[in-house]
Coordinates of C-alpha atoms in Angstrom, one line a residue:
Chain A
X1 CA -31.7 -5.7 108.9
X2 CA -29.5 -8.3 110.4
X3 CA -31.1 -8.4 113.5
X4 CA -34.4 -9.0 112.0
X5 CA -36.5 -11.7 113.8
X6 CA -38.8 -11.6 110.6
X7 CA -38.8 -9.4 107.5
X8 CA -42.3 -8.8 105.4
X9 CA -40.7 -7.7 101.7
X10 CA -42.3 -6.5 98.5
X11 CA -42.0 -7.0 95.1
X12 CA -38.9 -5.8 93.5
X13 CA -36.6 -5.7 96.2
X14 CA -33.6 -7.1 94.2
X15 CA -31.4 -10.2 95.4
X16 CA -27.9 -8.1 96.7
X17 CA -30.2 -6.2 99.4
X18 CA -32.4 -9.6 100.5
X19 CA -29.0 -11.1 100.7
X20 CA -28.1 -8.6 103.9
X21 CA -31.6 -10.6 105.6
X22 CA -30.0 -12.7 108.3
X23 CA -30.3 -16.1 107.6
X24 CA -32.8 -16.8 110.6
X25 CA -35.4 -14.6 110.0
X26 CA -38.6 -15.5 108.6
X27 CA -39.2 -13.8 105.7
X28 CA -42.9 -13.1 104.2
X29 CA -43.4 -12.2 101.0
X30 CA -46.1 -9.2 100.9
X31 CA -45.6 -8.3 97.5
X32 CA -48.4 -6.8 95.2
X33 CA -48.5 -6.0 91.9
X34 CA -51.0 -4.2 89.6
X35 CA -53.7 -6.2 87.5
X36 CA -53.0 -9.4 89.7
X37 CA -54.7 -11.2 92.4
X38 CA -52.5 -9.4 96.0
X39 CA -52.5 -9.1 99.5
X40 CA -54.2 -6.2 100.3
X41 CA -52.8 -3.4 102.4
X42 CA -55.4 -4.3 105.7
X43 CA -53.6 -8.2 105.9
X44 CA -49.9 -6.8 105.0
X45 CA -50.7 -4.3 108.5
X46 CA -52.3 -7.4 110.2
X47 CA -49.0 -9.2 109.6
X48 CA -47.2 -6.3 111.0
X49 CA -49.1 -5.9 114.0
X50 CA -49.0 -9.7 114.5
X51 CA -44.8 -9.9 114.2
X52 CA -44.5 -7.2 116.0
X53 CA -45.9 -8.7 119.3
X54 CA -45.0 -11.9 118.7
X55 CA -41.4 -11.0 118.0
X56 CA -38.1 -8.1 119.1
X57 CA -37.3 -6.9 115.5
X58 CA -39.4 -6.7 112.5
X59 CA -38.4 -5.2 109.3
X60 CA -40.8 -3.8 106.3
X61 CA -38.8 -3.9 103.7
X62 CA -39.7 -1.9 100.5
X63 CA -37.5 -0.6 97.5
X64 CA -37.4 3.1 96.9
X65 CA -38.1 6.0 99.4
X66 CA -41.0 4.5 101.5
X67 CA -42.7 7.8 102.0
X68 CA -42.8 8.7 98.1
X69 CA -46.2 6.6 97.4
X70 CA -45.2 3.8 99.2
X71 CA -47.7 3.4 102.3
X72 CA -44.9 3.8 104.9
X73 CA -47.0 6.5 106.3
X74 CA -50.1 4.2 106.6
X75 CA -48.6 1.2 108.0
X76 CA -46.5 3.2 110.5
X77 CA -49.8 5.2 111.5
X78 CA -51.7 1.8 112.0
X79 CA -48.8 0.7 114.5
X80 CA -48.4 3.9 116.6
X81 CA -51.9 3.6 116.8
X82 CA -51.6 0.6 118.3
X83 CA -48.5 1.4 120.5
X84 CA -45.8 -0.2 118.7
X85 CA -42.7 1.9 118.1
X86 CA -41.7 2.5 114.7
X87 CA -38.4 3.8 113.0
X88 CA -38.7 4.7 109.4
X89 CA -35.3 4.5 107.2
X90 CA -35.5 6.9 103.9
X91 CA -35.0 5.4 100.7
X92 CA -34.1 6.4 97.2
X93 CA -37.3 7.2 95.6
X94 CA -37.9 5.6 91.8
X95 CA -37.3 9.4 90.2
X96 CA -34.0 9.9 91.8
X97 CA -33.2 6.6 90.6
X98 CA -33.8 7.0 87.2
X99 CA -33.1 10.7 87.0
X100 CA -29.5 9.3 87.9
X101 CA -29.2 6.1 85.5
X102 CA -30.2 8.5 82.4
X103 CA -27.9 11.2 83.2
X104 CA -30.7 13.6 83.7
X105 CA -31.2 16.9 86.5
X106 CA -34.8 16.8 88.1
X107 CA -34.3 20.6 89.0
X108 CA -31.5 21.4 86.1
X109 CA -31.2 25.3 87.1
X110 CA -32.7 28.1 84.9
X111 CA -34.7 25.3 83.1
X112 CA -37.0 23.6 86.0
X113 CA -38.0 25.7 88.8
X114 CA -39.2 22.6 91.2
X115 CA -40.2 18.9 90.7
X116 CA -43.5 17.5 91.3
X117 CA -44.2 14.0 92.2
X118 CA -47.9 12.3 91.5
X119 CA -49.5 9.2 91.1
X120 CA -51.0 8.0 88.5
X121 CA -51.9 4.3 89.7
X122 CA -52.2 1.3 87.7
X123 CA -55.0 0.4 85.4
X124 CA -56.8 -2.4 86.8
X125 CA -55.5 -2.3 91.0
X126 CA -59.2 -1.4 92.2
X127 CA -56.9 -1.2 95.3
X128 CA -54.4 1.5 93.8
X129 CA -57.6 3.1 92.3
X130 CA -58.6 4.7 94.8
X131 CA -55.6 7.1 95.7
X132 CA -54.7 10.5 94.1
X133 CA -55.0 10.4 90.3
X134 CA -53.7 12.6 87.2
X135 CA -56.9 15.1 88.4
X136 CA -54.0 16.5 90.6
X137 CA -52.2 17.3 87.7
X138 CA -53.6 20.9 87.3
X139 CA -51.1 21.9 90.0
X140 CA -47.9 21.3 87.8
X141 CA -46.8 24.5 86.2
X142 CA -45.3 24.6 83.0
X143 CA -41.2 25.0 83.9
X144 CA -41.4 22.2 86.6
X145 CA -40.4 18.5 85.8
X146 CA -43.4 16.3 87.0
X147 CA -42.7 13.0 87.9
X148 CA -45.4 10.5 88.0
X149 CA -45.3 6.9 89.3
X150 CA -48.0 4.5 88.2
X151 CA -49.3 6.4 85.9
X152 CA -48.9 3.5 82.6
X153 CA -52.7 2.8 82.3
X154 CA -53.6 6.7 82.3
X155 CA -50.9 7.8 80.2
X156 CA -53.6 9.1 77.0
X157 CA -55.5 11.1 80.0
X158 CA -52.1 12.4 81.7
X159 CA -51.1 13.5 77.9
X160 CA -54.6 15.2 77.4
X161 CA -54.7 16.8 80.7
X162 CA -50.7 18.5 80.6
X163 CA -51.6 19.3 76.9
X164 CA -54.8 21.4 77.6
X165 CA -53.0 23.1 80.6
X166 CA -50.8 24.1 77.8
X167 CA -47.5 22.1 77.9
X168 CA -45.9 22.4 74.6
X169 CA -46.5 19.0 72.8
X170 CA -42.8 18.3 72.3
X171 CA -41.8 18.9 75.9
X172 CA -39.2 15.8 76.4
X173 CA -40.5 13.2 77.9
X174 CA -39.3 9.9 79.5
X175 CA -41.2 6.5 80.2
X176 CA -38.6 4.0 82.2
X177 CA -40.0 0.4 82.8
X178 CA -38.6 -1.4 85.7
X179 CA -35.7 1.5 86.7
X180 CA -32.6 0.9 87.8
X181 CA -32.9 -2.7 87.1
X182 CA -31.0 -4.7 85.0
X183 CA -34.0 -5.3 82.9
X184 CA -34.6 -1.6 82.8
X185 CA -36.1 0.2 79.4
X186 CA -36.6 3.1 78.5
X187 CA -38.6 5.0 76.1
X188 CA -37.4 9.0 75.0
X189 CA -40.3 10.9 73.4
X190 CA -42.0 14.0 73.5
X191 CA -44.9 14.4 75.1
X192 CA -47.4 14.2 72.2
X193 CA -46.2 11.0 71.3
X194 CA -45.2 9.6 74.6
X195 CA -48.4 7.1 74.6
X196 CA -47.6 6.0 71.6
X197 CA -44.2 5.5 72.1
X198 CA -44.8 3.7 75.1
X199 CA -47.3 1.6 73.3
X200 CA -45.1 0.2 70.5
X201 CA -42.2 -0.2 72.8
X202 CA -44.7 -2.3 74.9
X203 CA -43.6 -0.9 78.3
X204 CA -45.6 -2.6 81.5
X205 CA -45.7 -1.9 84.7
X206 CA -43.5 -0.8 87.0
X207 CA -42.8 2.3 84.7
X208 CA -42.2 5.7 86.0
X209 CA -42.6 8.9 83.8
X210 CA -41.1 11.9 83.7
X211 CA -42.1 15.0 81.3
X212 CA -40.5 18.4 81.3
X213 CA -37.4 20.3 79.7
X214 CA -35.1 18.5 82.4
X215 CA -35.2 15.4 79.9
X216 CA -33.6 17.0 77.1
X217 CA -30.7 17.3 79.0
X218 CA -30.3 13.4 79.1
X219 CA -27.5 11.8 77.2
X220 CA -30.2 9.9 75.7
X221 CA -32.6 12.2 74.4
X222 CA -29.7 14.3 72.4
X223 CA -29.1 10.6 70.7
X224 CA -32.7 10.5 70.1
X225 CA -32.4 13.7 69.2
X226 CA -29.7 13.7 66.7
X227 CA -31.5 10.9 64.7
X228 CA -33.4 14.0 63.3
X229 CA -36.4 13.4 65.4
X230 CA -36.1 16.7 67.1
X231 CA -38.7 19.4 68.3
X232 CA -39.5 22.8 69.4
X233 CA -39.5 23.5 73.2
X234 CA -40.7 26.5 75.2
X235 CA -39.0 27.3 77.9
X236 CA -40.0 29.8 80.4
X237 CA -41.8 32.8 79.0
X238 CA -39.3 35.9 78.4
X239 CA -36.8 34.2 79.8
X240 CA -34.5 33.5 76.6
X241 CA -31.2 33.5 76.2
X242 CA -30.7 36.3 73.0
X243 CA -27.8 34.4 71.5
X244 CA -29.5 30.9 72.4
X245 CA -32.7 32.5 71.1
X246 CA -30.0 33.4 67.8
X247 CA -29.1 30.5 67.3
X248 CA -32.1 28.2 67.0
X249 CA -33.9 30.8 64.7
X250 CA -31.0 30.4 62.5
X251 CA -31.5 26.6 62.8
X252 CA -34.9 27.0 62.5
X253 CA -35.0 29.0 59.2
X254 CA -32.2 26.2 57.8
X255 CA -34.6 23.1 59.1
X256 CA -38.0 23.6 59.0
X257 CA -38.5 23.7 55.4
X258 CA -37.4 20.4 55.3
X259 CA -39.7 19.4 58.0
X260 CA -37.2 18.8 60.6
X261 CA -37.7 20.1 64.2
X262 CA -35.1 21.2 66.9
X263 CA -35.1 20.5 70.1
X264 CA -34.2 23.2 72.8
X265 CA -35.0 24.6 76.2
X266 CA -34.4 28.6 77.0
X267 CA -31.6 29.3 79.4
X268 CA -32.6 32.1 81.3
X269 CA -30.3 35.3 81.2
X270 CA -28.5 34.7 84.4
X271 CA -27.8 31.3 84.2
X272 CA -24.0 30.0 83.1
X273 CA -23.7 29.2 80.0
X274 CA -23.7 25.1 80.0
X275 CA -27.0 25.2 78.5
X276 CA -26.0 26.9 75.4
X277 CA -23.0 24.6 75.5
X278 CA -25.3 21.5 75.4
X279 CA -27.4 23.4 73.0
X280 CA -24.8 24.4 70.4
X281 CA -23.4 20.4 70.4
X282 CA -27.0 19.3 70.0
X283 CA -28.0 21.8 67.4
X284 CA -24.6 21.0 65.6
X285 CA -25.5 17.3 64.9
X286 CA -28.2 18.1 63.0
X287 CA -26.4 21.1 61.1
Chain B
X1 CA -15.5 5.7 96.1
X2 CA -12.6 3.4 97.5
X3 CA -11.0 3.9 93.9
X4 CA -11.2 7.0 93.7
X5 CA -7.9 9.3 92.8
X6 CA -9.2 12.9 93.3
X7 CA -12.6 13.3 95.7
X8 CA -14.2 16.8 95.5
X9 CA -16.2 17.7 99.1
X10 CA -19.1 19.5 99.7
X11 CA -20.2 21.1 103.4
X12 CA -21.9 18.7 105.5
X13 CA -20.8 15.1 104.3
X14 CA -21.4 13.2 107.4
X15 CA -17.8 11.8 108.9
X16 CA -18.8 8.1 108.7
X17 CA -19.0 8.5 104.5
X18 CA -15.3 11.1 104.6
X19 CA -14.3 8.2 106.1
X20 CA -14.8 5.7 103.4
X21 CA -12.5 7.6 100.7
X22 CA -9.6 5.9 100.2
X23 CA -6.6 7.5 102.2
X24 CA -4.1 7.6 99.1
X25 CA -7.2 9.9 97.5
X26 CA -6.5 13.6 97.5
X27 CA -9.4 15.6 98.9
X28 CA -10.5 19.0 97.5
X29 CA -12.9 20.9 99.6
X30 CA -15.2 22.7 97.5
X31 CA -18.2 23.2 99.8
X32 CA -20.2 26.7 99.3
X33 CA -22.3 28.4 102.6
X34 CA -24.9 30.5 102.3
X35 CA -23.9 34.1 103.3
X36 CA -20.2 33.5 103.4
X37 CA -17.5 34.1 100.8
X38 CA -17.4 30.7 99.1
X39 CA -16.0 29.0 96.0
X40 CA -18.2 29.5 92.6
X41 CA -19.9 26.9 90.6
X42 CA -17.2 27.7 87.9
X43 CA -14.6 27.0 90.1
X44 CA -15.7 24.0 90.9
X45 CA -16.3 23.2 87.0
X46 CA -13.2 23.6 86.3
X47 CA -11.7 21.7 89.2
X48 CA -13.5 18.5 88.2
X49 CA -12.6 19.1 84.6
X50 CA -9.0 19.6 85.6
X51 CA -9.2 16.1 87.9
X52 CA -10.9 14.7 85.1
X53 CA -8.5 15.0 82.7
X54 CA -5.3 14.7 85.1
X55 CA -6.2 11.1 86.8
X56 CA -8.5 8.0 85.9
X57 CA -11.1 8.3 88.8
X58 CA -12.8 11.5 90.0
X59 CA -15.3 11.4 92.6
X60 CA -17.5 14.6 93.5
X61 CA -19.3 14.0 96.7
X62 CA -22.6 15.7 97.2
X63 CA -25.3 15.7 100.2
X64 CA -28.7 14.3 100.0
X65 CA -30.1 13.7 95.8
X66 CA -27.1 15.3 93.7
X67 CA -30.3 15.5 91.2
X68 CA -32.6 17.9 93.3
X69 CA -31.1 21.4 93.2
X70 CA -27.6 19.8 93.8
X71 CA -25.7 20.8 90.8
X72 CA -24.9 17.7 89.5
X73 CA -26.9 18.4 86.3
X74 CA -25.1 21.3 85.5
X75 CA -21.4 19.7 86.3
X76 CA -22.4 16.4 84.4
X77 CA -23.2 18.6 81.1
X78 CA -20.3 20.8 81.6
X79 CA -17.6 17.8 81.8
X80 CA -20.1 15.8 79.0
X81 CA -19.7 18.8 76.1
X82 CA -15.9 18.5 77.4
X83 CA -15.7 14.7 76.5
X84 CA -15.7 13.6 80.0
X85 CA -17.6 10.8 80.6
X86 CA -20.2 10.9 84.1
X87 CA -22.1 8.6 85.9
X88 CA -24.1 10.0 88.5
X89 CA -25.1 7.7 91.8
X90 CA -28.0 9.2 93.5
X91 CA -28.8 9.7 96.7
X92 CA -31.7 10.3 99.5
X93 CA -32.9 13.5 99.2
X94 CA -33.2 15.7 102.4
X95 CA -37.3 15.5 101.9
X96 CA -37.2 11.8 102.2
X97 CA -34.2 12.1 104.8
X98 CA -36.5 14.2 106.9
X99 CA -39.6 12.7 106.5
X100 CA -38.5 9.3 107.7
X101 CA -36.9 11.4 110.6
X102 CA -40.1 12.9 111.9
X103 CA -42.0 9.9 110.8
X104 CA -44.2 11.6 108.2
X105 CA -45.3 10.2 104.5
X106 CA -44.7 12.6 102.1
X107 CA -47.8 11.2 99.9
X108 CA -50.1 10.1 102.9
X109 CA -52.8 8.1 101.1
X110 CA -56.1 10.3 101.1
X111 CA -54.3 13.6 102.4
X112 CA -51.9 14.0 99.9
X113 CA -52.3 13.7 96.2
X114 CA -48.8 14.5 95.2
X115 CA -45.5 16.0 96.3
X116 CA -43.6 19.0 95.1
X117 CA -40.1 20.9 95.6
X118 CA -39.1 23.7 94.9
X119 CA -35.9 25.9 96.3
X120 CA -36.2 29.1 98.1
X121 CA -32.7 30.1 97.9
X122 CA -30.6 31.5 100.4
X123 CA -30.9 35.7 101.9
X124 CA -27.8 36.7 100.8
X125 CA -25.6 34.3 98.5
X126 CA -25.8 36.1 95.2
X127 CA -24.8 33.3 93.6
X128 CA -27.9 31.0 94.6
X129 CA -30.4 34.3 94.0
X130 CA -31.0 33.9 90.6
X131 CA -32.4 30.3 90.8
X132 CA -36.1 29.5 91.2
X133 CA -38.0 31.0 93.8
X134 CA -41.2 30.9 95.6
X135 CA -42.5 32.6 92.3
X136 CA -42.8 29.1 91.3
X137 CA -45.2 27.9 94.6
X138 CA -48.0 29.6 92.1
X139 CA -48.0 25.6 90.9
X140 CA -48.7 24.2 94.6
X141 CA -52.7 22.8 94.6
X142 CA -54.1 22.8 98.2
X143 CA -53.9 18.8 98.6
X144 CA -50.4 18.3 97.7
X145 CA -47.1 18.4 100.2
X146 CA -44.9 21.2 99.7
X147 CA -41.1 21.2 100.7
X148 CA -39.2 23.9 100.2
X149 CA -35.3 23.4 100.1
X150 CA -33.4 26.8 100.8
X151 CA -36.2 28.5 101.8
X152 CA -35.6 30.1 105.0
X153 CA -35.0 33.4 103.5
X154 CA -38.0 33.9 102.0
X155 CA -40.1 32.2 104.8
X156 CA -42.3 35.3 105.0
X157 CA -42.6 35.6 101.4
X158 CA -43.8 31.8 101.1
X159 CA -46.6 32.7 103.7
X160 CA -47.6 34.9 101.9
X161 CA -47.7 33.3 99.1
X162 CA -49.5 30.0 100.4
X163 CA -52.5 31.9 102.2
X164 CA -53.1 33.8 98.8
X165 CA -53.3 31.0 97.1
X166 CA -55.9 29.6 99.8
X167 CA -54.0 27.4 102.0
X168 CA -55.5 27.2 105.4
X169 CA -53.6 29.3 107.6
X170 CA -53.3 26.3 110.1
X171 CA -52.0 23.7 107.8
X172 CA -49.9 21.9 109.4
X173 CA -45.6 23.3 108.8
X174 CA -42.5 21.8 109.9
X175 CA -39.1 23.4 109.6
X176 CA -36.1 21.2 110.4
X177 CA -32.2 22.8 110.7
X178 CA -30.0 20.4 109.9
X179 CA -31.7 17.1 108.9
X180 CA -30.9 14.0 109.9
X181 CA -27.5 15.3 111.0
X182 CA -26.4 15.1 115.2
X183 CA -27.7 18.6 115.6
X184 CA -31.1 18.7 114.1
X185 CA -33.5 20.6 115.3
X186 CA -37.3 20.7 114.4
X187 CA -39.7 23.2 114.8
X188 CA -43.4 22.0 114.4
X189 CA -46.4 25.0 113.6
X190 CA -48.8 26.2 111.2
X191 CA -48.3 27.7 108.4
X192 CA -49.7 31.2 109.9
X193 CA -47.5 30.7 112.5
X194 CA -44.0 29.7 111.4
X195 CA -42.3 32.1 110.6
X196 CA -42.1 33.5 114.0
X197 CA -42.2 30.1 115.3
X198 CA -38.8 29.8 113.2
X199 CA -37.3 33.2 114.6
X200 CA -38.2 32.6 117.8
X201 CA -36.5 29.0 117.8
X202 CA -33.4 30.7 115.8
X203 CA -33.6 28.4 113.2
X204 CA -30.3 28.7 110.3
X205 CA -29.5 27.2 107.4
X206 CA -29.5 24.8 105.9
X207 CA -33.3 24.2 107.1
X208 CA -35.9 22.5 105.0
X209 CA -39.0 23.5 105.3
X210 CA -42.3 20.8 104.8
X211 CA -46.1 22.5 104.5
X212 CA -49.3 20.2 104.1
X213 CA -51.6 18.0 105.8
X214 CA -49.7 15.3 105.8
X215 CA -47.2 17.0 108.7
X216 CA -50.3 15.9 110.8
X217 CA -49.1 12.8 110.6
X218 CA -46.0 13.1 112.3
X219 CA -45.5 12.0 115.9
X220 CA -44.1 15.5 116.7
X221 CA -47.0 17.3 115.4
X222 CA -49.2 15.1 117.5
X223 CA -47.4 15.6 120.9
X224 CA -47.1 19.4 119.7
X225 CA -51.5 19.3 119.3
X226 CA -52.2 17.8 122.6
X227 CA -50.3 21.0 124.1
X228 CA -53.2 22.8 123.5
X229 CA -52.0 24.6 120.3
X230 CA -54.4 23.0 118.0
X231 CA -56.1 23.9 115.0
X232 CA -58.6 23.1 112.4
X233 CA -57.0 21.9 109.0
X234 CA -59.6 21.7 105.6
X235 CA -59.1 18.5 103.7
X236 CA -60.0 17.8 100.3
X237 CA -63.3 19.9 99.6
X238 CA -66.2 17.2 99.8
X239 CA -64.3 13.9 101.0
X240 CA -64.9 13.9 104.7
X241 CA -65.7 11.3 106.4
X242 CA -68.7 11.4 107.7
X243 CA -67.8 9.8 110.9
X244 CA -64.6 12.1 110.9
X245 CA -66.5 15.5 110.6
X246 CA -69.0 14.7 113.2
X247 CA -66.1 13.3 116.1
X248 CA -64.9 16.7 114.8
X249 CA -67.8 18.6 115.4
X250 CA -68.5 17.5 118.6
X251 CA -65.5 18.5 119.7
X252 CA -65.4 21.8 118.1
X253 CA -68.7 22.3 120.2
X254 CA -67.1 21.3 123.0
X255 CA -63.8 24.0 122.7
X256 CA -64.2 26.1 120.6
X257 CA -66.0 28.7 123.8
X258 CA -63.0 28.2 125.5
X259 CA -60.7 29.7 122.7
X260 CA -59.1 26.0 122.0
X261 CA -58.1 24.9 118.2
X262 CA -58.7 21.3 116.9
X263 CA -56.4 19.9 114.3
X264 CA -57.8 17.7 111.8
X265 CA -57.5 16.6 108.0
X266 CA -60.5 15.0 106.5
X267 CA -59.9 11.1 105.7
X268 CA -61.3 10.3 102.0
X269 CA -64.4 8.4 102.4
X270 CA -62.5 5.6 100.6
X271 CA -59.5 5.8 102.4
X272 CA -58.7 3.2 105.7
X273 CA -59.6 3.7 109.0
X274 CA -56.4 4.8 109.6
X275 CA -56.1 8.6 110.0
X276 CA -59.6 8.3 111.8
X277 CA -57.8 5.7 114.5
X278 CA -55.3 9.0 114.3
X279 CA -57.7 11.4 115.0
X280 CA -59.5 9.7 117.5
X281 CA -56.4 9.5 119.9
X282 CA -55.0 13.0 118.8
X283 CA -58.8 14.2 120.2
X284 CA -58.8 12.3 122.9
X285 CA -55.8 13.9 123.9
X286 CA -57.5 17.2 124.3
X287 CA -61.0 16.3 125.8

């Protein structure tokens, strides 16, 4: 990036990295942002096409993993195509991001058996409208964390749609706004009341979500949790843990009359026994 | 990382980041290989707890996303329960790593509507066997990217798996041996063909494996189709391009007699020009 004859950046890109620009290259601004009058993705390649044969080094310069819904894959195809040579640097997509600032495994063993990244798109981009939607949704099966980015303005559909492919309604779930930031928030919820969750915590755009068991293991959601808010989660069928399993149907019997719910996740049988750790210091703040 | 008292390795940390530990750190090698007597997950617990509560700063360097079947979840909630406090950086996971490698998007706009992992796990570490497997690929729709970390043992198996499901036995595969790293190598094919493609090409771990339309896109997957070895790839079921399907026709007219295979994946009608511009030169290669 310091040997960048110009440099076409997005939004968000925060002021440490655009400080690395060298001072002499021209820098256009090619940012876009949901609901608001944008550049659209045919001028931001004309602009690319147009440096790169007026100039030696151009740089396209987008926060996150630029191949994780981030049109890398477009805009390099639309210069190959047109014989200039392209090098692609890998990024740290959003979900790694905030998986990482809230403490939080993506794949935690024995609880998530893969990860699943979609796009949800913003509510009013008739740009953004037109990629993949929460209809891809009915690929995410129930032990996997799913991911999705953009998806603020179809939250109620996203929670209808995992609901009626039968994720338990208090499966953790996680909305951050602006991630990693320093004007990051975030919202712990389950994922019945995620939308409304979201909605009084009045959350915009850029937020990422992230629904599965993986959350309860966030530092975060056992706060949440221990505020008595807690909730019964399925893990993997027939997969329990026979002490785990134990010890939450003693909780259970102690709480429910009182209209409290508990939070917990199966550990399978073979797994090591961290989960029931976690498990036996979140159940014992509510005891 | 430069403060750092106690560093705890795993395999395959490139030499430029060893390199930035500070020299009065001590360095503890904890790095586990697939097949080969190795250190366990407890033992490395227990080291970190044991650095952890010995020195101010302890520093456990992973590969790629600690957060995607790295670990990190489980060591962050085994030192949390024990009072340790954690902050995880993350990291670019070997998908994205790869991806910007070989110059594919992992979410190619109009070829793929979202982006799964899952872990394959290793032949013959017992330790790794009992995570997730290629049970969990039941999740994978037909439009979405699939990577499969780990999953060179079960390459067969995940064939298998994929054409029951319906995948098109020439979607596009890519298996890559040491990514990003000095000695990578990549092995382009279908996913009919690749496990054999794999044996033949000696593949080892650690080799990441990437399945889906959207390995069309790579530059190595084009040079690999104008050998001759093409094939015919099924989009999303009613979003071809008109234009697309009959460039495609014509020039399954054209080869089919002479036992030749066209690759193509079907550009949304709503998508850019862009994978058409693709398919045109990938064609013309061939006619």
């Amino acid at each position: 990036m310091q040997q960048a004859d110009v440099v076409l950046l997005d939004r968000l890109i925060p002021p440490a990295i655009v400080e690395l620009i060298s001072p002499r290259a021209r820098r256009i601004y090619v940012g876009k942002q949901g609901g608001c009058p944008s550049i659209s993705q045919a001028a931001i390649n004309d602009h690319l096409l147009d440096a790169a044969r007026r100039v030696g080094c151009v740089v396209r310069l987008k926060g996150g993993d630029p191949l994780v819904f981030g049109r890398a894959g477009e805009e390099a195809a639309f210069l190959r195509a047109r014989d200039v040579a392209v090098r692609i640097v890998p990024g740290v997509t959003a979900a790694s991001g905030v998986a990482a600032d809230m403490g939080l495994s993506l794949t935690h063993r024995g609880v998530a058996g893969g990860l699943s990244f979609v796009a949800g798109h913003g509510r009013t981009d008739a740009d953004e409208a037109v990629g993949p939607s929460v209809d891809t949704l009915a690929s995410s099966s129930h032990p996997d964390t799913l991911v999705v980015y953009m998806g603020l303005g179809k939250l109620p559909a996203l929670r209808e749609r995992l609901l009626a492919q039968g994720r338990a309604p208090c499966t953790p779930a996680l909305a951050v706004e602006q991630g990693t930031t320093a004007r990051q928030r975030a919202v712990f919820s389950t994922l019945e009341q995620l939308p409304e969750a979201v909605a009084a915590a009045r959350l915009r755009s850029p937020t990422l979500l992230v629904v599965g068991a993986v959350v309860g293991s966030a530092p975060g959601w056992a706060r949440r949790s221990s505020q008595g808010d807690l909730c019964i989660l399925e893990g993997p069928q027939g997969r329990g843990s026979d002490e785990v399993e134990r010890a939450v149907e003693e909780l259970l019997q102690g709480r429910l009359d009182e209209g409290g719910r508990l939070a917990w996740s199966r550990a399978k049988e073979d797994a090591t026994d961290m989960l029931f750790v976690e498990h036996e210091r979140k159940l014992a703040s509510v005891a």
